[in-house]
Amino acid sequence: MFARWPTGAKLFLILSIALLPLALIAIFATLRVTQIADTELRSHLRVAAAESTRAIAIELVGDMTALRVAVDALNVDKGDAPSCARAQGVFAQQSAAGTSFVIVDRRGKPICGEPFPGAAAFARQSESGAISARIVDDRGLMLRISDRSNRVAAAAWFPAAFLGTISRPSGFAPDYGSALTLGDERLTLDTLDRESALERRESVRNDLGIGGLMLEMQVRSAPIGSPLLIALALPLLMWAAASAISWFVVDRLLIAPLRALRGSIAAYSPGDQPDPAMLRALPAQEIRELGDTFRALSRTVAIHEAGLAEGLVRQTKLTREVHHRVKNNLQVIASLINFHARGAKSAEATQAYASIQRRVDALAVVHRYHYAEMEENRGVALRAVLGELASSIRATAPEGARVAIVLDIDPYHVTQDVAVAVAFLVTELIELAMTCAPEVQVRMSLKPGGDDTRAVLRLSSRALVDDDPLRDRLQHRYGRVIEGLSRQLRATLQHDPLTGAYEIAIAVTGVE
């Protein structure tokens, strides 16, 4: 019964039974890992960061408030010694830790406090009445404040060790790291070294509310132990097991049978049939049915191929017969024109018959080469067509006329429609040149165009230089025909009146 089940049902049942224990273990391990003390640690970190933020903010705000009072008093009276003394008293408590301050006038001259490196320049930079901050490398923090008129300013220095001491939270046992940040600058207060590459950390950032300063604290999360390793490894183990089982099942039930069936199909030739014993040995019911369908299809194809081969033979014979009839008809037409030309009683009639003869010859040449290229399906070879056409035109030139045609034709192939239009266009232009001058030298070339699908046909002769006879013949006889042929070629025929050159881009199918 199981052998008759669809392959999809077999695959689903096997994978479900194999992956269910792994899925249950992975879910249990993931639930246990998510219950680690990350939430509690994060909560303690937020409390500690808030405490440290308050401690630093209270210290900095208190000191800067004292400096603001002193700056406002000294702005009114630079000799106000009590105000300076009060500010010194505020900073005296932290002076042992390296803190200091200085109050300067607009020119940077100290009024109160002890100058420190960079204090005077920094005190004169910020906006009036606002507290500005600057982090100096990894050494400490400078704060600056001025009065509203910016005539007196104060700068305070707080070392990193002092800030780290006052920011230490009480009762916080885990190791932590802290730093003050100002934009992209960073001042490390307490360093938290990385113990391993897989170490996880929790971090919190609080705004001090002073000069854009932020306090960032970090602690290590619970280390990567066996529960977390299990949670991380189980999906990989499940993937490996699922991949192995899926490959085994699919290979045995689908890939190997399909490979055997593909080999049978690849070796198939008309008239052959797959081995029924091989098809019955395939494990998948659907593939066995596919093999039976292929056997039936191979029989149908053999019958159809036999009918097509017979029809192709008949069609080839019919095509050859039509070609011979067309060729014979063109020869009959050419013979009739030649017969009537001999009986013409005027030179004009003889020339008219010769003109018609040239056009019939052009059509016959194209038809002959088109039929010759039908076996290879490459198109009509323009080099051979134009070469034979040039010889035919020279042979049918009027008496007394000297026609020289120089050919420079690349071996391009075109469709029959393009070949007919090109042959007629070349015939019209050469005949136009012959009617304009008794001695004509024509140069004809076919060269590459702008891309691989186009080629440029150029025909030039001094007889085609712009003059009154040429314009008269174009207007009354040749112009409409030439214009119609250029439209048939779907291109614009360019005429250079100074050099007597006609040029047109034609579509090609390839080059030898």
mmCIF file with all atom_site columns, C-alpha atoms in Angstrom, residues 333-480:
data_model
loop_
_atom_site.group_PDB
_atom_site.id
_atom_site.type_symbol
_atom_site.label_atom_id
_atom_site.label_alt_id
_atom_site.label_comp_id
_atom_site.label_asym_id
_atom_site.label_entity_id
_atom_site.label_seq_id
_atom_site.pdbx_PDB_ins_code
_atom_site.Cartn_x
_atom_site.Cartn_y
_atom_site.Cartn_z
_atom_site.occupancy
_atom_site.B_iso_or_equiv
_atom_site.pdbx_formal_charge
_atom_site.auth_seq_id
_atom_site.auth_comp_id
_atom_site.auth_asym_id
_atom_site.auth_atom_id
_atom_site.pdbx_PDB_model_num
ATOM 1   C CA . ILE A 1 333 ? 10.329 35.907 -71.232 1.00 0.00 ? 333 ILE A CA 1
ATOM 2   C CA . ALA A 1 334 ? 13.975 36.797 -71.889 1.00 0.00 ? 334 ALA A CA 1
ATOM 3   C CA . SER A 1 335 ? 13.907 34.949 -75.209 1.00 0.00 ? 335 SER A CA 1
ATOM 4   C CA . LEU A 1 336 ? 10.701 36.722 -76.266 1.00 0.00 ? 336 LEU A CA 1
ATOM 5   C CA . ILE A 1 337 ? 12.151 40.117 -75.372 1.00 0.00 ? 337 ILE A CA 1
ATOM 6   C CA . ASN A 1 338 ? 15.327 39.283 -77.292 1.00 0.00 ? 338 ASN A CA 1
ATOM 7   C CA . PHE A 1 339 ? 13.298 38.101 -80.281 1.00 0.00 ? 339 PHE A CA 1
ATOM 8   C CA . HIS A 1 340 ? 11.222 41.287 -80.358 1.00 0.00 ? 340 HIS A CA 1
ATOM 9   C CA . ALA A 1 341 ? 14.328 43.432 -79.852 1.00 0.00 ? 341 ALA A CA 1
ATOM 10  C CA . ARG A 1 342 ? 15.830 42.018 -83.046 1.00 0.00 ? 342 ARG A CA 1
ATOM 11  C CA . GLY A 1 343 ? 12.751 43.065 -84.985 1.00 0.00 ? 343 GLY A CA 1
ATOM 12  C CA . ALA A 1 344 ? 12.657 46.602 -83.573 1.00 0.00 ? 344 ALA A CA 1
ATOM 13  C CA . LYS A 1 345 ? 12.672 49.300 -86.235 1.00 0.00 ? 345 LYS A CA 1
ATOM 14  C CA . SER A 1 346 ? 14.080 52.166 -84.142 1.00 0.00 ? 346 SER A CA 1
ATOM 15  C CA . ALA A 1 347 ? 16.931 52.702 -81.730 1.00 0.00 ? 347 ALA A CA 1
ATOM 16  C CA . GLU A 1 348 ? 14.510 53.877 -79.058 1.00 0.00 ? 348 GLU A CA 1
ATOM 17  C CA . ALA A 1 349 ? 12.562 50.611 -79.209 1.00 0.00 ? 349 ALA A CA 1
ATOM 18  C CA . THR A 1 350 ? 15.774 48.597 -79.108 1.00 0.00 ? 350 THR A CA 1
ATOM 19  C CA . GLN A 1 351 ? 16.901 50.505 -76.031 1.00 0.00 ? 351 GLN A CA 1
ATOM 20  C CA . ALA A 1 352 ? 13.488 49.961 -74.403 1.00 0.00 ? 352 ALA A CA 1
ATOM 21  C CA . TYR A 1 353 ? 13.695 46.220 -75.036 1.00 0.00 ? 353 TYR A CA 1
ATOM 22  C CA . ALA A 1 354 ? 17.249 46.208 -73.645 1.00 0.00 ? 354 ALA A CA 1
ATOM 23  C CA . SER A 1 355 ? 16.088 48.056 -70.546 1.00 0.00 ? 355 SER A CA 1
ATOM 24  C CA . ILE A 1 356 ? 13.349 45.482 -69.957 1.00 0.00 ? 356 ILE A CA 1
ATOM 25  C CA . GLN A 1 357 ? 15.838 42.702 -70.675 1.00 0.00 ? 357 GLN A CA 1
ATOM 26  C CA . ARG A 1 358 ? 18.163 44.016 -67.939 1.00 0.00 ? 358 ARG A CA 1
ATOM 27  C CA . ARG A 1 359 ? 15.372 43.976 -65.344 1.00 0.00 ? 359 ARG A CA 1
ATOM 28  C CA . VAL A 1 360 ? 14.306 40.462 -66.246 1.00 0.00 ? 360 VAL A CA 1
ATOM 29  C CA . ASP A 1 361 ? 17.961 39.365 -66.013 1.00 0.00 ? 361 ASP A CA 1
ATOM 30  C CA . ALA A 1 362 ? 18.217 40.989 -62.573 1.00 0.00 ? 362 ALA A CA 1
ATOM 31  C CA . LEU A 1 363 ? 15.174 39.079 -61.345 1.00 0.00 ? 363 LEU A CA 1
ATOM 32  C CA . ALA A 1 364 ? 16.468 35.828 -62.854 1.00 0.00 ? 364 ALA A CA 1
ATOM 33  C CA . VAL A 1 365 ? 19.879 36.217 -61.210 1.00 0.00 ? 365 VAL A CA 1
ATOM 34  C CA . VAL A 1 366 ? 18.331 36.798 -57.796 1.00 0.00 ? 366 VAL A CA 1
ATOM 35  C CA . HIS A 1 367 ? 15.982 33.836 -58.223 1.00 0.00 ? 367 HIS A CA 1
ATOM 36  C CA . ARG A 1 368 ? 18.799 31.520 -59.256 1.00 0.00 ? 368 ARG A CA 1
ATOM 37  C CA . TYR A 1 369 ? 21.036 32.396 -56.318 1.00 0.00 ? 369 TYR A CA 1
ATOM 38  C CA . HIS A 1 370 ? 18.131 32.330 -53.909 1.00 0.00 ? 370 HIS A CA 1
ATOM 39  C CA . TYR A 1 371 ? 17.358 28.772 -54.929 1.00 0.00 ? 371 TYR A CA 1
ATOM 40  C CA . ALA A 1 372 ? 21.039 27.827 -54.663 1.00 0.00 ? 372 ALA A CA 1
ATOM 41  C CA . GLU A 1 373 ? 21.159 29.071 -51.053 1.00 0.00 ? 373 GLU A CA 1
ATOM 42  C CA . MET A 1 374 ? 17.901 27.393 -49.982 1.00 0.00 ? 374 MET A CA 1
ATOM 43  C CA . GLU A 1 375 ? 19.734 24.264 -48.803 1.00 0.00 ? 375 GLU A CA 1
ATOM 44  C CA . GLU A 1 376 ? 21.822 26.213 -46.268 1.00 0.00 ? 376 GLU A CA 1
ATOM 45  C CA . ASN A 1 377 ? 19.244 28.889 -45.364 1.00 0.00 ? 377 ASN A CA 1
ATOM 46  C CA . ARG A 1 378 ? 21.872 31.605 -45.206 1.00 0.00 ? 378 ARG A CA 1
ATOM 47  C CA . GLY A 1 379 ? 20.134 33.965 -47.639 1.00 0.00 ? 379 GLY A CA 1
ATOM 48  C CA . VAL A 1 380 ? 21.151 35.281 -51.030 1.00 0.00 ? 380 VAL A CA 1
ATOM 49  C CA . ALA A 1 381 ? 24.885 36.031 -51.518 1.00 0.00 ? 381 ALA A CA 1
ATOM 50  C CA . LEU A 1 382 ? 25.009 39.625 -52.784 1.00 0.00 ? 382 LEU A CA 1
ATOM 51  C CA . ARG A 1 383 ? 28.611 39.366 -54.001 1.00 0.00 ? 383 ARG A CA 1
ATOM 52  C CA . ALA A 1 384 ? 27.725 36.696 -56.585 1.00 0.00 ? 384 ALA A CA 1
ATOM 53  C CA . VAL A 1 385 ? 24.406 38.341 -57.513 1.00 0.00 ? 385 VAL A CA 1
ATOM 54  C CA . LEU A 1 386 ? 25.905 41.792 -58.096 1.00 0.00 ? 386 LEU A CA 1
ATOM 55  C CA . GLY A 1 387 ? 28.887 40.322 -59.961 1.00 0.00 ? 387 GLY A CA 1
ATOM 56  C CA . GLU A 1 388 ? 26.682 38.421 -62.406 1.00 0.00 ? 388 GLU A CA 1
ATOM 57  C CA . LEU A 1 389 ? 24.302 41.367 -62.674 1.00 0.00 ? 389 LEU A CA 1
ATOM 58  C CA . ALA A 1 390 ? 27.187 43.669 -63.614 1.00 0.00 ? 390 ALA A CA 1
ATOM 59  C CA . SER A 1 391 ? 28.291 41.257 -66.341 1.00 0.00 ? 391 SER A CA 1
ATOM 60  C CA . SER A 1 392 ? 24.725 41.074 -67.691 1.00 0.00 ? 392 SER A CA 1
ATOM 61  C CA . ILE A 1 393 ? 24.397 44.877 -67.777 1.00 0.00 ? 393 ILE A CA 1
ATOM 62  C CA . ARG A 1 394 ? 27.693 45.263 -69.628 1.00 0.00 ? 394 ARG A CA 1
ATOM 63  C CA . ALA A 1 395 ? 26.557 42.626 -72.144 1.00 0.00 ? 395 ALA A CA 1
ATOM 64  C CA . THR A 1 396 ? 23.243 44.410 -72.809 1.00 0.00 ? 396 THR A CA 1
ATOM 65  C CA . ALA A 1 397 ? 24.699 47.922 -72.977 1.00 0.00 ? 397 ALA A CA 1
ATOM 66  C CA . PRO A 1 398 ? 23.634 49.972 -76.058 1.00 0.00 ? 398 PRO A CA 1
ATOM 67  C CA . GLU A 1 399 ? 25.849 49.955 -79.105 1.00 0.00 ? 399 GLU A CA 1
ATOM 68  C CA . GLY A 1 400 ? 28.532 52.561 -78.887 1.00 0.00 ? 400 GLY A CA 1
ATOM 69  C CA . ALA A 1 401 ? 28.337 52.767 -75.119 1.00 0.00 ? 401 ALA A CA 1
ATOM 70  C CA . ARG A 1 402 ? 31.309 51.853 -72.989 1.00 0.00 ? 402 ARG A CA 1
ATOM 71  C CA . VAL A 1 403 ? 30.385 50.673 -69.503 1.00 0.00 ? 403 VAL A CA 1
ATOM 72  C CA . ALA A 1 404 ? 33.006 49.829 -66.868 1.00 0.00 ? 404 ALA A CA 1
ATOM 73  C CA . ILE A 1 405 ? 31.819 48.545 -63.521 1.00 0.00 ? 405 ILE A CA 1
ATOM 74  C CA . VAL A 1 406 ? 34.233 48.170 -60.601 1.00 0.00 ? 406 VAL A CA 1
ATOM 75  C CA . LEU A 1 407 ? 33.007 46.006 -57.727 1.00 0.00 ? 407 LEU A CA 1
ATOM 76  C CA . ASP A 1 408 ? 34.145 46.065 -54.076 1.00 0.00 ? 408 ASP A CA 1
ATOM 77  C CA . ILE A 1 409 ? 31.558 43.833 -52.418 1.00 0.00 ? 409 ILE A CA 1
ATOM 78  C CA . ASP A 1 410 ? 31.918 42.230 -48.987 1.00 0.00 ? 410 ASP A CA 1
ATOM 79  C CA . PRO A 1 411 ? 30.427 38.703 -48.722 1.00 0.00 ? 411 PRO A CA 1
ATOM 80  C CA . TYR A 1 412 ? 27.074 39.618 -47.171 1.00 0.00 ? 412 TYR A CA 1
ATOM 81  C CA . HIS A 1 413 ? 23.860 37.577 -47.344 1.00 0.00 ? 413 HIS A CA 1
ATOM 82  C CA . VAL A 1 414 ? 20.367 39.082 -47.529 1.00 0.00 ? 414 VAL A CA 1
ATOM 83  C CA . THR A 1 415 ? 16.809 37.891 -47.818 1.00 0.00 ? 415 THR A CA 1
ATOM 84  C CA . GLN A 1 416 ? 15.201 37.366 -51.217 1.00 0.00 ? 416 GLN A CA 1
ATOM 85  C CA . ASP A 1 417 ? 13.047 40.500 -50.899 1.00 0.00 ? 417 ASP A CA 1
ATOM 86  C CA . VAL A 1 418 ? 16.087 42.656 -50.141 1.00 0.00 ? 418 VAL A CA 1
ATOM 87  C CA . ALA A 1 419 ? 18.068 40.994 -52.952 1.00 0.00 ? 419 ALA A CA 1
ATOM 88  C CA . VAL A 1 420 ? 15.337 41.732 -55.526 1.00 0.00 ? 420 VAL A CA 1
ATOM 89  C CA . ALA A 1 421 ? 15.083 45.365 -54.448 1.00 0.00 ? 421 ALA A CA 1
ATOM 90  C CA . VAL A 1 422 ? 18.876 45.795 -54.485 1.00 0.00 ? 422 VAL A CA 1
ATOM 91  C CA . ALA A 1 423 ? 19.179 44.198 -57.931 1.00 0.00 ? 423 ALA A CA 1
ATOM 92  C CA . PHE A 1 424 ? 16.479 46.455 -59.403 1.00 0.00 ? 424 PHE A CA 1
ATOM 93  C CA . LEU A 1 425 ? 17.961 49.538 -57.683 1.00 0.00 ? 425 LEU A CA 1
ATOM 94  C CA . VAL A 1 426 ? 21.448 48.822 -59.050 1.00 0.00 ? 426 VAL A CA 1
ATOM 95  C CA . THR A 1 427 ? 19.981 48.196 -62.530 1.00 0.00 ? 427 THR A CA 1
ATOM 96  C CA . GLU A 1 428 ? 18.055 51.479 -62.459 1.00 0.00 ? 428 GLU A CA 1
ATOM 97  C CA . LEU A 1 429 ? 21.045 53.531 -61.284 1.00 0.00 ? 429 LEU A CA 1
ATOM 98  C CA . ILE A 1 430 ? 23.495 52.023 -63.804 1.00 0.00 ? 430 ILE A CA 1
ATOM 99  C CA . GLU A 1 431 ? 20.981 52.460 -66.645 1.00 0.00 ? 431 GLU A CA 1
ATOM 100 C CA . LEU A 1 432 ? 20.421 56.052 -65.500 1.00 0.00 ? 432 LEU A CA 1
ATOM 101 C CA . ALA A 1 433 ? 24.182 56.611 -65.724 1.00 0.00 ? 433 ALA A CA 1
ATOM 102 C CA . MET A 1 434 ? 24.309 55.013 -69.184 1.00 0.00 ? 434 MET A CA 1
ATOM 103 C CA . THR A 1 435 ? 21.561 57.315 -70.453 1.00 0.00 ? 435 THR A CA 1
ATOM 104 C CA . CYS A 1 436 ? 23.410 60.371 -69.154 1.00 0.00 ? 436 CYS A CA 1
ATOM 105 C CA . ALA A 1 437 ? 26.815 59.592 -70.684 1.00 0.00 ? 437 ALA A CA 1
ATOM 106 C CA . PRO A 1 438 ? 27.986 57.266 -73.480 1.00 0.00 ? 438 PRO A CA 1
ATOM 107 C CA . GLU A 1 439 ? 31.123 56.290 -71.576 1.00 0.00 ? 439 GLU A CA 1
ATOM 108 C CA . VAL A 1 440 ? 30.352 55.328 -68.021 1.00 0.00 ? 440 VAL A CA 1
ATOM 109 C CA . GLN A 1 441 ? 32.568 54.117 -65.227 1.00 0.00 ? 441 GLN A CA 1
ATOM 110 C CA . VAL A 1 442 ? 30.644 52.932 -62.184 1.00 0.00 ? 442 VAL A CA 1
ATOM 111 C CA . ARG A 1 443 ? 32.101 51.959 -58.830 1.00 0.00 ? 443 ARG A CA 1
ATOM 112 C CA . MET A 1 444 ? 29.905 49.783 -56.601 1.00 0.00 ? 444 MET A CA 1
ATOM 113 C CA . SER A 1 445 ? 30.749 48.787 -52.992 1.00 0.00 ? 445 SER A CA 1
ATOM 114 C CA . LEU A 1 446 ? 29.053 46.993 -50.111 1.00 0.00 ? 446 LEU A CA 1
ATOM 115 C CA . LYS A 1 447 ? 30.646 47.639 -46.725 1.00 0.00 ? 447 LYS A CA 1
ATOM 116 C CA . PRO A 1 448 ? 29.692 47.265 -43.019 1.00 0.00 ? 448 PRO A CA 1
ATOM 117 C CA . GLY A 1 449 ? 27.137 49.693 -41.639 1.00 0.00 ? 449 GLY A CA 1
ATOM 118 C CA . GLY A 1 450 ? 26.512 50.915 -38.109 1.00 0.00 ? 450 GLY A CA 1
ATOM 119 C CA . ASP A 1 451 ? 25.865 47.434 -36.661 1.00 0.00 ? 451 ASP A CA 1
ATOM 120 C CA . ASP A 1 452 ? 25.981 43.749 -37.618 1.00 0.00 ? 452 ASP A CA 1
ATOM 121 C CA . THR A 1 453 ? 22.469 43.828 -39.115 1.00 0.00 ? 453 THR A CA 1
ATOM 122 C CA . ARG A 1 454 ? 23.123 46.621 -41.659 1.00 0.00 ? 454 ARG A CA 1
ATOM 123 C CA . ALA A 1 455 ? 25.470 47.133 -44.586 1.00 0.00 ? 455 ALA A CA 1
ATOM 124 C CA . VAL A 1 456 ? 25.953 50.209 -46.779 1.00 0.00 ? 456 VAL A CA 1
ATOM 125 C CA . LEU A 1 457 ? 25.512 49.877 -50.549 1.00 0.00 ? 457 LEU A CA 1
ATOM 126 C CA . ARG A 1 458 ? 27.279 52.679 -52.434 1.00 0.00 ? 458 ARG A CA 1
ATOM 127 C CA . LEU A 1 459 ? 27.194 53.308 -56.194 1.00 0.00 ? 459 LEU A CA 1
ATOM 128 C CA . SER A 1 460 ? 29.117 56.246 -57.649 1.00 0.00 ? 460 SER A CA 1
ATOM 129 C CA . SER A 1 461 ? 29.788 57.547 -61.157 1.00 0.00 ? 461 SER A CA 1
ATOM 130 C CA . ARG A 1 462 ? 30.694 60.872 -62.684 1.00 0.00 ? 462 ARG A CA 1
ATOM 131 C CA . ALA A 1 463 ? 27.654 60.435 -64.939 1.00 0.00 ? 463 ALA A CA 1
ATOM 132 C CA . LEU A 1 464 ? 25.452 60.775 -61.832 1.00 0.00 ? 464 LEU A CA 1
ATOM 133 C CA . VAL A 1 465 ? 26.783 64.219 -60.893 1.00 0.00 ? 465 VAL A CA 1
ATOM 134 C CA . ASP A 1 466 ? 23.883 66.636 -60.591 1.00 0.00 ? 466 ASP A CA 1
ATOM 135 C CA . ASP A 1 467 ? 23.072 68.445 -63.852 1.00 0.00 ? 467 ASP A CA 1
ATOM 136 C CA . ASP A 1 468 ? 20.031 69.243 -65.986 1.00 0.00 ? 468 ASP A CA 1
ATOM 137 C CA . PRO A 1 469 ? 19.918 65.942 -67.983 1.00 0.00 ? 469 PRO A CA 1
ATOM 138 C CA . LEU A 1 470 ? 20.128 63.936 -64.767 1.00 0.00 ? 470 LEU A CA 1
ATOM 139 C CA . ARG A 1 471 ? 17.363 65.905 -63.093 1.00 0.00 ? 471 ARG A CA 1
ATOM 140 C CA . ASP A 1 472 ? 15.172 65.597 -66.211 1.00 0.00 ? 472 ASP A CA 1
ATOM 141 C CA . ARG A 1 473 ? 15.543 61.783 -66.337 1.00 0.00 ? 473 ARG A CA 1
ATOM 142 C CA . LEU A 1 474 ? 14.911 61.476 -62.602 1.00 0.00 ? 474 LEU A CA 1
ATOM 143 C CA . GLN A 1 475 ? 11.784 63.562 -62.852 1.00 0.00 ? 475 GLN A CA 1
ATOM 144 C CA . HIS A 1 476 ? 10.207 61.845 -65.860 1.00 0.00 ? 476 HIS A CA 1
ATOM 145 C CA . ARG A 1 477 ? 11.349 58.215 -65.650 1.00 0.00 ? 477 ARG A CA 1
ATOM 146 C CA . TYR A 1 478 ? 13.754 56.948 -63.013 1.00 0.00 ? 478 TYR A CA 1
ATOM 147 C CA . GLY A 1 479 ? 12.932 59.005 -59.905 1.00 0.00 ? 479 GLY A CA 1
ATOM 148 C CA . ARG A 1 480 ? 9.691  57.274 -58.944 1.00 0.00 ? 480 ARG A CA 1
#
